[in-house]
Amino acid sequence: MLLRIGAGLTAITARDPFGNVLGASRSLLASATFLTLAVNGPDTLFVPPAPGTAGRAQQCDGAPAIGLFCVAPSLEAGRLAALAVLLAVIAGWRPRWTCVPHWYVAFSVQNNASVLDGGDQVCAVATLLLVPVGLCDDRRWHWTSPVRGDPDDPVLGLSYARRLAALAFLLLIRVQVFVVYFQAGVAKLGVQEWADGTAMYYWLSDPVFGATAWQQWVLRPILVNGFSVTLFTWSVLVGEIALAIGVLVPRRLRRPFLSASLTFHAGIAFFMGITTFSLTMAAVDLLAYRSVHDPLPAPVEVLRAVRRRGGTEATGKAGDLPEAPTGAVCTGK
């Protein structure tokens, strides 16, 4: 039995999980927090207390007191320091060195800021789970492929342990994604507006989170029709539960769920304007539905493929022309 378990673990850890799928997820997580801090100033993120009441613009009671925005000389200094850390993570520099600062920034935003959304909470948990993964990642840039070691190297045992630890915490991120989608879908069943199929009418008509004026003009025929708005509302509920189930299906069947989740969150960003939440969910969905062993095509490779295809088509068109007779001379006349 132990030999079978050992053989199974060896097969699981035979390939290195440190590829550009992990890198893309880290960059998306950092981009979400970066946009929050870059677009919004301290006066927006840290709401001052009401006049005549005790308190601070940031939450600094208990554990949040260790947050960056409570220990920094000023809110602006903390914001600039956080942006510098996030830029390094987005670029992919030294995952082992930046994983802890990345979590600390996400923790500080989630615990110190006064204005939050669900994406900030997911980001704080995901970056914490990625700390052990990052500490096991010795690459210079998280976009590169891992360096393969010599199988006969006595240090292979350490490499095996690092891979196993990283895969274990990546599995916990998949569990987190399952819980997020399952709870979101099931919890809606107990809300009257979701149960009777009218919730999307209220959400998209909301002056803060709803669609813009021109989007509401386009969506109006759907939202005011009883059948279509009910179908629209229930499709969101059913879709979230389906995305939770998608985490549990075999790896070869998960790709459609990744496409569906990215489309779903792109719609949330477009119609409801919650861009940072959508980026955060796209980051964790990438780790949940796509294998870290299945690398994403690099932009350079995509451009090369397009150029090769274009060159092939151009060659094919040129080959359709009649060949000049042997010995003929082009005079330009």
Coordinates of C-alpha atoms in Angstrom, one line a residue:
M1 CA 0.0 0.0 0.0
L2 CA 2.8 2.4 1.0
L3 CA 4.6 1.5 -2.2
R4 CA 1.6 2.4 -4.3
I5 CA 1.2 5.7 -2.5
G6 CA 4.8 6.5 -3.0
A7 CA 4.6 5.6 -6.7
G8 CA 1.5 7.8 -7.1
L9 CA 3.2 10.7 -5.4
T10 CA 6.3 10.2 -7.6
A11 CA 4.1 10.3 -10.7
I12 CA 2.3 13.4 -9.6
T13 CA 5.6 15.3 -8.8
A14 CA 7.4 14.0 -11.9
R15 CA 6.7 17.3 -13.7
D16 CA 7.5 20.7 -12.2
P17 CA 4.5 22.9 -11.4
F18 CA 6.5 26.2 -11.7
G19 CA 5.5 27.4 -15.2
N20 CA 3.9 30.4 -16.8
V21 CA 0.3 29.3 -15.7
L22 CA 1.4 30.0 -12.2
G23 CA 3.1 33.2 -13.3
A24 CA 0.1 34.5 -15.2
S25 CA -2.1 33.9 -12.1
R26 CA 0.3 35.8 -9.8
S27 CA 0.4 38.7 -12.3
L28 CA -3.4 38.8 -12.6
L29 CA -3.7 38.9 -8.8
A30 CA -1.2 41.6 -8.5
S31 CA -2.8 43.6 -11.3
A32 CA -6.1 43.6 -9.5
T33 CA -4.7 45.1 -6.4
F34 CA -2.4 47.4 -8.4
L35 CA -5.5 48.9 -10.2
T36 CA -7.3 49.4 -6.9
L37 CA -4.4 51.3 -5.4
A38 CA -3.4 53.2 -8.6
V39 CA -6.8 54.5 -9.6
N40 CA -8.1 55.3 -6.1
G41 CA -6.3 57.6 -3.8
P42 CA -6.1 57.3 0.0
D43 CA -9.2 59.6 0.4
T44 CA -11.3 57.0 -1.5
L45 CA -9.9 53.8 0.0
F46 CA -9.5 55.0 3.6
V47 CA -12.7 56.8 4.6
P48 CA -12.0 59.2 7.5
P49 CA -14.2 58.7 10.6
A50 CA -17.2 61.0 11.2
P51 CA -16.4 64.3 12.8
G52 CA -16.4 64.2 16.6
T53 CA -15.8 60.4 16.7
A54 CA -12.7 58.5 17.6
G55 CA -11.0 56.5 15.0
R56 CA -8.6 56.5 12.0
A57 CA -9.0 56.6 8.3
Q58 CA -7.8 53.0 8.1
Q59 CA -8.7 49.9 10.1
C60 CA -5.9 49.4 12.7
D61 CA -7.5 47.4 15.5
G62 CA -6.2 43.9 16.5
A63 CA -4.4 41.9 13.8
P64 CA -4.9 44.6 11.0
A65 CA -2.6 46.9 13.1
I66 CA 0.4 45.1 11.5
G67 CA -0.9 46.1 8.0
L68 CA 1.2 48.3 5.7
F69 CA -1.2 51.2 5.9
C70 CA -1.0 51.2 9.7
V71 CA 2.8 51.0 10.0
A72 CA 3.8 53.3 7.1
P73 CA 4.6 56.9 7.8
S74 CA 1.5 58.0 5.8
L75 CA -1.2 56.5 3.7
E76 CA 0.4 57.8 0.5
A77 CA 3.8 56.3 1.5
G78 CA 2.1 53.0 2.1
R79 CA 0.3 53.2 -1.2
L80 CA 3.5 53.9 -3.2
A81 CA 5.4 51.1 -1.4
A82 CA 2.6 48.7 -2.2
L83 CA 2.5 49.8 -5.9
A84 CA 6.3 49.1 -6.1
V85 CA 5.9 45.6 -4.7
L86 CA 2.9 44.9 -7.1
L87 CA 4.9 46.0 -10.1
A88 CA 7.6 43.6 -9.3
V89 CA 5.1 40.8 -9.0
I90 CA 3.3 41.7 -12.2
A91 CA 6.7 41.7 -14.0
G92 CA 7.3 38.2 -12.6
W93 CA 10.6 39.0 -10.9
R94 CA 12.0 36.5 -8.3
P95 CA 8.8 34.7 -7.0
R96 CA 10.7 33.5 -4.0
W97 CA 11.5 37.0 -2.9
T98 CA 8.2 38.7 -3.8
C99 CA 5.6 36.1 -2.6
V100 CA 5.6 37.2 1.0
P101 CA 5.5 41.0 0.2
H102 CA 2.7 40.3 -2.2
W103 CA 0.6 38.6 0.4
Y104 CA 1.4 41.4 2.9
V105 CA 0.1 44.0 0.5
A106 CA -3.0 42.0 -0.2
F107 CA -3.5 41.4 3.5
S108 CA -3.1 45.1 4.2
V109 CA -5.6 46.2 1.6
Q110 CA -8.1 43.7 2.8
N111 CA -7.7 44.6 6.5
N112 CA -6.9 48.3 6.4
A113 CA -9.0 49.7 3.6
S114 CA -12.5 51.0 4.3
V115 CA -13.9 50.2 0.8
L116 CA -13.7 46.6 -0.2
D117 CA -15.2 44.0 -2.5
G118 CA -15.2 40.2 -2.5
G119 CA -12.2 40.2 -4.8
D120 CA -10.0 41.7 -2.1
Q121 CA -10.9 38.9 0.3
V122 CA -10.2 36.2 -2.3
C123 CA -6.9 37.8 -3.2
A124 CA -5.8 37.9 0.4
V125 CA -6.5 34.2 0.8
A126 CA -5.0 33.2 -2.6
T127 CA -1.8 35.1 -2.1
L128 CA -1.4 33.5 1.4
L129 CA -1.8 30.1 -0.2
L130 CA 0.8 31.0 -2.8
V131 CA 3.4 31.9 -0.3
P132 CA 4.6 28.3 0.2
V133 CA 4.4 27.9 -3.6
G134 CA 6.6 30.9 -4.1
L135 CA 9.1 29.9 -1.5
C136 CA 9.6 26.7 -3.5
D137 CA 10.0 28.6 -6.8
D138 CA 13.7 29.5 -7.4
R139 CA 13.2 31.0 -10.9
R140 CA 14.4 34.5 -11.7
W141 CA 11.2 35.3 -13.7
H142 CA 7.9 33.5 -13.2
W143 CA 7.3 33.5 -17.0
T144 CA 10.2 31.1 -17.7
S145 CA 10.2 27.3 -17.7
P146 CA 11.8 25.6 -14.7
V147 CA 15.4 24.5 -14.9
R148 CA 15.5 20.7 -15.1
G149 CA 18.0 19.1 -12.8
D150 CA 20.1 16.0 -13.1
P151 CA 18.0 12.9 -12.1
D152 CA 21.1 11.4 -10.5
D153 CA 21.7 14.5 -8.4
P154 CA 21.4 13.7 -4.6
V155 CA 19.5 17.0 -4.2
L156 CA 16.5 15.4 -6.1
G157 CA 14.8 14.6 -2.8
L158 CA 14.6 18.3 -2.0
S159 CA 13.2 19.0 -5.5
Y160 CA 10.6 16.3 -4.9
A161 CA 9.6 17.8 -1.6
R162 CA 9.3 21.3 -3.1
R163 CA 7.1 20.1 -5.9
L164 CA 4.9 18.1 -3.5
A165 CA 4.5 21.1 -1.2
A166 CA 3.7 23.5 -4.1
L167 CA 1.1 21.1 -5.6
A168 CA -0.5 20.7 -2.2
F169 CA -1.1 24.4 -1.8
L170 CA -2.2 24.7 -5.4
L171 CA -4.8 22.1 -4.6
L172 CA -6.0 24.2 -1.6
I173 CA -6.6 27.1 -4.1
R174 CA -8.8 24.7 -6.1
V175 CA -10.7 24.0 -2.9
Q176 CA -11.1 27.7 -2.3
V177 CA -12.5 28.2 -5.8
F178 CA -15.0 25.3 -5.3
V179 CA -16.2 26.9 -2.0
V180 CA -16.5 30.4 -3.5
Y181 CA -18.7 29.2 -6.4
F182 CA -20.7 26.6 -4.5
Q183 CA -21.5 29.0 -1.7
A184 CA -22.3 31.8 -4.1
G185 CA -24.7 29.6 -6.0
V186 CA -26.4 27.8 -3.1
A187 CA -26.7 31.0 -1.0
K188 CA -28.8 32.6 -3.7
L189 CA -31.4 29.9 -3.4
G190 CA -32.5 31.4 -0.1
V191 CA -32.9 35.0 -1.5
Q192 CA -36.4 35.7 -2.8
E193 CA -35.2 37.8 -5.7
W194 CA -33.0 35.1 -7.0
A195 CA -35.6 32.4 -6.4
D196 CA -38.3 34.2 -8.3
G197 CA -36.0 35.2 -11.1
T198 CA -35.9 39.0 -10.8
A199 CA -32.5 39.6 -9.1
M200 CA -30.7 40.5 -12.4
Y201 CA -33.3 43.2 -13.0
Y202 CA -32.4 44.9 -9.7
W203 CA -28.7 44.4 -10.0
L204 CA -28.3 45.7 -13.5
S205 CA -30.6 48.6 -12.7
D206 CA -28.7 49.6 -9.6
P207 CA -27.2 53.1 -9.9
V208 CA -23.8 52.0 -8.4
F209 CA -23.3 48.5 -9.6
G210 CA -25.7 48.4 -12.5
A211 CA -25.2 48.8 -16.2
T212 CA -24.6 52.2 -17.8
A213 CA -27.3 54.1 -19.5
W214 CA -26.6 52.8 -23.0
Q215 CA -26.1 49.2 -21.7
Q216 CA -29.5 49.4 -19.9
W217 CA -31.1 50.6 -23.2
V218 CA -29.7 47.4 -24.8
L219 CA -30.6 45.1 -21.9
R220 CA -34.1 46.7 -21.3
P221 CA -36.0 44.3 -23.5
I222 CA -34.5 41.3 -21.6
L223 CA -34.9 42.8 -18.1
V224 CA -38.6 43.8 -18.5
N225 CA -39.7 40.5 -20.0
G226 CA -40.7 38.0 -17.3
F227 CA -39.5 34.9 -19.1
S228 CA -36.2 36.3 -20.3
V229 CA -35.2 38.0 -17.0
T230 CA -36.1 34.8 -15.1
L231 CA -34.0 32.7 -17.5
F232 CA -31.1 35.3 -17.2
T233 CA -31.2 35.3 -13.4
W234 CA -31.4 31.5 -13.0
S235 CA -28.6 31.0 -15.6
V236 CA -26.3 32.9 -13.2
L237 CA -27.3 30.8 -10.3
V238 CA -27.0 27.5 -12.2
G239 CA -23.8 28.6 -13.8
E240 CA -22.1 29.3 -10.5
I241 CA -23.0 25.8 -9.2
A242 CA -21.8 24.3 -12.5
L243 CA -18.4 26.1 -12.1
A244 CA -18.1 24.6 -8.6
I245 CA -18.7 21.1 -10.1
G246 CA -16.2 21.9 -12.8
V247 CA -13.4 22.0 -10.2
L248 CA -14.1 18.3 -9.4
V249 CA -14.2 16.9 -12.9
P250 CA -11.2 15.2 -14.5
R251 CA -8.4 17.5 -15.7
R252 CA -9.1 16.7 -19.4
L253 CA -12.7 18.1 -19.0
R254 CA -11.9 21.3 -17.2
R255 CA -11.0 23.5 -20.2
P256 CA -14.6 24.4 -21.1
F257 CA -15.2 25.5 -17.5
L258 CA -12.2 27.8 -17.7
S259 CA -13.6 29.5 -20.8
A260 CA -17.0 29.7 -19.2
S261 CA -15.6 31.3 -16.0
L262 CA -13.5 33.8 -17.9
T263 CA -16.6 34.8 -20.1
F264 CA -18.7 35.1 -16.9
H265 CA -16.3 37.4 -15.2
A266 CA -15.7 39.4 -18.3
G267 CA -19.4 40.1 -18.4
I268 CA -19.3 41.2 -14.7
A269 CA -16.5 43.6 -15.5
F270 CA -18.2 44.9 -18.6
F271 CA -21.8 45.3 -17.3
M272 CA -21.2 45.9 -13.6
G273 CA -17.8 47.6 -13.7
I274 CA -16.2 45.4 -11.0
T275 CA -13.0 44.9 -13.0
T276 CA -10.6 44.1 -10.1
F277 CA -12.9 41.4 -8.8
S278 CA -13.1 39.8 -12.3
L279 CA -9.2 39.9 -12.5
T280 CA -8.9 38.2 -9.2
M281 CA -11.4 35.5 -10.0
A282 CA -9.7 35.0 -13.4
A283 CA -6.4 34.4 -11.6
V284 CA -7.7 31.7 -9.3
D285 CA -9.9 30.2 -12.0
L286 CA -6.7 29.8 -14.1
L287 CA -5.2 27.7 -11.4
A288 CA -8.4 25.8 -10.7
Y289 CA -9.3 24.8 -14.2
R290 CA -6.0 24.7 -16.1
S291 CA -3.2 22.3 -15.2
V292 CA 0.0 24.1 -14.1
H293 CA 1.8 21.6 -16.2
D294 CA 0.1 22.8 -19.4
P295 CA 1.9 26.0 -20.3
L296 CA 0.2 29.0 -21.8
P297 CA 1.5 30.0 -25.3
A298 CA 3.9 32.9 -24.9
P299 CA 3.0 36.1 -26.8
V300 CA 6.2 35.8 -28.8
E301 CA 5.3 32.2 -29.8
V302 CA 1.8 33.4 -30.9
L303 CA 3.3 36.2 -33.1
R304 CA 5.7 33.7 -34.6
A305 CA 2.9 31.3 -35.4
V306 CA 0.9 34.1 -37.0
R307 CA 3.9 35.2 -39.1
R308 CA 4.6 31.7 -40.2
R309 CA 1.0 31.2 -41.2
G310 CA 1.0 34.6 -43.0
G311 CA 4.3 33.6 -44.8
T312 CA 2.8 30.3 -45.8
E313 CA -0.3 31.9 -47.3
A314 CA 1.9 34.4 -49.1
T315 CA 4.1 31.6 -50.5
G316 CA 1.0 29.7 -51.5
K317 CA -0.4 32.6 -53.5
A318 CA 2.9 33.3 -55.1
G319 CA 3.2 29.6 -56.1
D320 CA -0.1 29.8 -58.0
L321 CA 1.5 32.2 -60.5
P322 CA 2.7 30.7 -63.7
E323 CA 6.5 30.2 -63.8
A324 CA 8.5 32.3 -66.2
P325 CA 10.0 30.4 -69.1
T326 CA 13.6 29.3 -68.7
G327 CA 16.0 31.9 -69.8
A328 CA 13.5 34.8 -69.9
V329 CA 14.8 38.2 -68.9
C330 CA 12.7 40.8 -67.1
T331 CA 13.4 44.2 -68.6
G332 CA 10.8 46.2 -66.7
K333 CA 9.1 47.3 -69.9

